[in-house]
PDB file of C-alpha atoms in Angstrom:
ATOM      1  CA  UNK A  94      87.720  -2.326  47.756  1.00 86.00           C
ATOM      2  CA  UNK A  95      90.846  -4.420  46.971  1.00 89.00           C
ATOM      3  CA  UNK A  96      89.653  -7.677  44.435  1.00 89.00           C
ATOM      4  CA  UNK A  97      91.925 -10.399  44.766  1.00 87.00           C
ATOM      5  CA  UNK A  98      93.257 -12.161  41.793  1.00 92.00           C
ATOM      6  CA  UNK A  99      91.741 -15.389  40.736  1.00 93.00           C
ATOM      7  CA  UNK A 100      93.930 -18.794  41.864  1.00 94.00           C
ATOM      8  CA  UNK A 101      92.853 -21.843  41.188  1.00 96.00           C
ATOM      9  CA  UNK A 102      95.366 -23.047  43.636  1.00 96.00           C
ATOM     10  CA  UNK A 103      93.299 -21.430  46.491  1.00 95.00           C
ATOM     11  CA  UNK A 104      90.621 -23.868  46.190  1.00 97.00           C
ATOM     12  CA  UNK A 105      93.170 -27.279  45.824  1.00 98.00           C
ATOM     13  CA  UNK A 106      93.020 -27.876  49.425  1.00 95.00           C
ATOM     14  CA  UNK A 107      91.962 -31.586  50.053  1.00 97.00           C
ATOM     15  CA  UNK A 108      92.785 -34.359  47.881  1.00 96.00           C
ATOM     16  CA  UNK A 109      89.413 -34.681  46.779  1.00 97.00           C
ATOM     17  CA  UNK A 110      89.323 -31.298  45.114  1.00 98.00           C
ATOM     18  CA  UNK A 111      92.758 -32.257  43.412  1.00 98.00           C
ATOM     19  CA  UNK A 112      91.579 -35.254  42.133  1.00 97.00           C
ATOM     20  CA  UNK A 113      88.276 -33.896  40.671  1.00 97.00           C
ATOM     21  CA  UNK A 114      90.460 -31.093  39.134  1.00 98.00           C
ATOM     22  CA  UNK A 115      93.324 -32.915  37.151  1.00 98.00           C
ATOM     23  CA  UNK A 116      90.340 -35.588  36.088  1.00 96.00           C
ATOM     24  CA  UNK A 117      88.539 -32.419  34.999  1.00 97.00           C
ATOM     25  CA  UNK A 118      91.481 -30.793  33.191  1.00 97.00           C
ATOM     26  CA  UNK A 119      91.941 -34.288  31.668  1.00 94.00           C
ATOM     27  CA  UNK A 120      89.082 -34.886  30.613  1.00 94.00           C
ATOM     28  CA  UNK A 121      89.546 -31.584  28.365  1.00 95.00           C
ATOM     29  CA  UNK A 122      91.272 -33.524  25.433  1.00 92.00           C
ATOM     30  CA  UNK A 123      94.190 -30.197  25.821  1.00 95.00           C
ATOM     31  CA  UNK A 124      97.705 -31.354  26.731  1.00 94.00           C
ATOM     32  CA  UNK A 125      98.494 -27.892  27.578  1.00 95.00           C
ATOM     33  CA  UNK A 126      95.392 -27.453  29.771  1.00 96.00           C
ATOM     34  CA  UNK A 127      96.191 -30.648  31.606  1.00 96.00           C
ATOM     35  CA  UNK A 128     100.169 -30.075  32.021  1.00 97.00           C
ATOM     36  CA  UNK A 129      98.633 -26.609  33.628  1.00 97.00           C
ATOM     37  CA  UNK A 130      96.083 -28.302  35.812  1.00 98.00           C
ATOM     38  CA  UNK A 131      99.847 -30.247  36.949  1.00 98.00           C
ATOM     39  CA  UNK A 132     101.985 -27.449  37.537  1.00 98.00           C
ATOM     40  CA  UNK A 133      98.796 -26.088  39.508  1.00 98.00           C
ATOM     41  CA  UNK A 134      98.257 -28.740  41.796  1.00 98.00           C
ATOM     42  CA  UNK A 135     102.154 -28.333  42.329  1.00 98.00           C
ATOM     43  CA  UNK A 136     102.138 -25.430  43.503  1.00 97.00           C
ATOM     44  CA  UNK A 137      99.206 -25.914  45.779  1.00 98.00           C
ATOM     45  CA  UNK A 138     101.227 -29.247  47.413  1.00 97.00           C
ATOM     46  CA  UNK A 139     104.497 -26.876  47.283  1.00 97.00           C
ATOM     47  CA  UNK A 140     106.520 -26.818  44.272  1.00 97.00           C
ATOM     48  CA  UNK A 141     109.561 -26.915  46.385  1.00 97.00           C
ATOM     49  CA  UNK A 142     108.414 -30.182  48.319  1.00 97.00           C
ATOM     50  CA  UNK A 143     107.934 -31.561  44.662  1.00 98.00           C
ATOM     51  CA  UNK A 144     111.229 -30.460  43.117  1.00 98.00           C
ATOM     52  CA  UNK A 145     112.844 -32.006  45.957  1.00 98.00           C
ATOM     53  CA  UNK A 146     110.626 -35.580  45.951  1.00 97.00           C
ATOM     54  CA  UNK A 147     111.626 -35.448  42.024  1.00 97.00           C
ATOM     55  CA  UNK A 148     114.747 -34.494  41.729  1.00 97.00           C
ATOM     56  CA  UNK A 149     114.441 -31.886  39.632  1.00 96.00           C
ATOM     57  CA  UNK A 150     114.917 -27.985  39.705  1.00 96.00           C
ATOM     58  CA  UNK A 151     111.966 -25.846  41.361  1.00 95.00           C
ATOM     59  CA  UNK A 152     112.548 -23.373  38.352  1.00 95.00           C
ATOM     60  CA  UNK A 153     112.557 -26.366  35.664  1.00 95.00           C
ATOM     61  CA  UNK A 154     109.512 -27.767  36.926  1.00 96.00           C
ATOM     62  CA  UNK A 155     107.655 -24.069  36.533  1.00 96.00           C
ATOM     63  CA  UNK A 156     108.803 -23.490  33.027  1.00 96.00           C
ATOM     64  CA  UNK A 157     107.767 -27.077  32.135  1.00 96.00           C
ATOM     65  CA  UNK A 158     104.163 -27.342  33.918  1.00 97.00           C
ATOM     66  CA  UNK A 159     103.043 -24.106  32.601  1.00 93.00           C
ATOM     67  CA  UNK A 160     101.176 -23.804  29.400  1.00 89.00           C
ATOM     68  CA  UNK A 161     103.046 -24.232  25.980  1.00 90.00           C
ATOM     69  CA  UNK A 162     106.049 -25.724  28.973  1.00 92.00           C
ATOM     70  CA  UNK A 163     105.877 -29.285  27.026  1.00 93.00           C
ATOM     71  CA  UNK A 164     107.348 -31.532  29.438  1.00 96.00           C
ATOM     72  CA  UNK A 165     108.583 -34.926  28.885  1.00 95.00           C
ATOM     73  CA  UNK A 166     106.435 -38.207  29.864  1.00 95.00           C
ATOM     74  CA  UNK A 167     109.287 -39.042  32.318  1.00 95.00           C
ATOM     75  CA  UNK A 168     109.050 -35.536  34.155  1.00 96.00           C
ATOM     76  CA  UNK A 169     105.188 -35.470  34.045  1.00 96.00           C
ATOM     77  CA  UNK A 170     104.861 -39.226  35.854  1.00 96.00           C
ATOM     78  CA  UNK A 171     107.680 -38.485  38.092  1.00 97.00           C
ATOM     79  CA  UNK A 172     105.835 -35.306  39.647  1.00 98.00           C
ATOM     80  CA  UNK A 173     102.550 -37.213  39.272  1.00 98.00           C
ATOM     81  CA  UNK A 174     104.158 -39.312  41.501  1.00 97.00           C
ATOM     82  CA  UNK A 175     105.392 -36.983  44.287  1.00 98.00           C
ATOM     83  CA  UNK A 176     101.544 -35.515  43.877  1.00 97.00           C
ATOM     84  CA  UNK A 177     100.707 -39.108  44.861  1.00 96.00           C
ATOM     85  CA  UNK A 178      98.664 -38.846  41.989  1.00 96.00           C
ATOM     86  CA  UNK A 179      98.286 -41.883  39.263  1.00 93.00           C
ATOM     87  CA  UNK A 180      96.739 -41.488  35.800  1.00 90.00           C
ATOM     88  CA  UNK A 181      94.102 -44.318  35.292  1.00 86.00           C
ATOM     89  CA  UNK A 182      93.150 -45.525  31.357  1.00 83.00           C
ATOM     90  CA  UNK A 183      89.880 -46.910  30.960  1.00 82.00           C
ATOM     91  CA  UNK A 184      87.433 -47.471  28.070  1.00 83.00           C
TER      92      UNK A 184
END
C-alpha cells in the first residue's frame, strides 16, 4: 500500500475553502504560517498563472512564500491580488 504525502493544496479547490484557510492561517498570529498559507494557495491557483498576473519570477515567488521566505508587503498584496484575495482589518 502506497500512502500519499500530505498537501494541503489538494483540498484548496473552491474559493470557499481558500478563504476559510488564509483566514485560518491568519488568524494564527505567525507571519511565517500565514506567508505559507500564501504561497499554498498559490500553488493550488497555479504559481505560474500568479507569477505571470504579478510580474514577478515563478522561482522568486516560491522562495519568498515559503516559511522563513520573508517577503515584502508590496509582493505579498500584489499576489493577494492575483489570488483575488483582499485582507480585511476589523476590531
Amino acid at each position: 500500500m502506497k500512502i500519499k504525502k500530505f498537501d494541503v493544496v489538494d483540498f484548496l479547490g473552491s474559493d470557499e475553502a481558500i478563504i476559510e484557510y488564509l483566514n485560518a492561517a491568519l488568524e494564527e498570529g505567525d507571519s511565517d504560517f500565514f506567508v505559507k498559507a500564501v504561497g499554498d494557495v498559490a500553488r493550488a491557483k497555479g504559481m505560474m498563472k500568479v507569477a505571470r498576473t504579478t510580474g514577478l519570477g515563478r522561482q522568486n515567488l516560491y522562495r519568498s512564500l515559503s516559511r522563513g521566505g520573508n517577503p515584502r508587503v508590496g509582493t505579498l498584496f500584489r499576489v493577494l491580488d492575483a489570488l483575488d484575495v483582499r485582507l480585511s482589518i476589523a476590531r
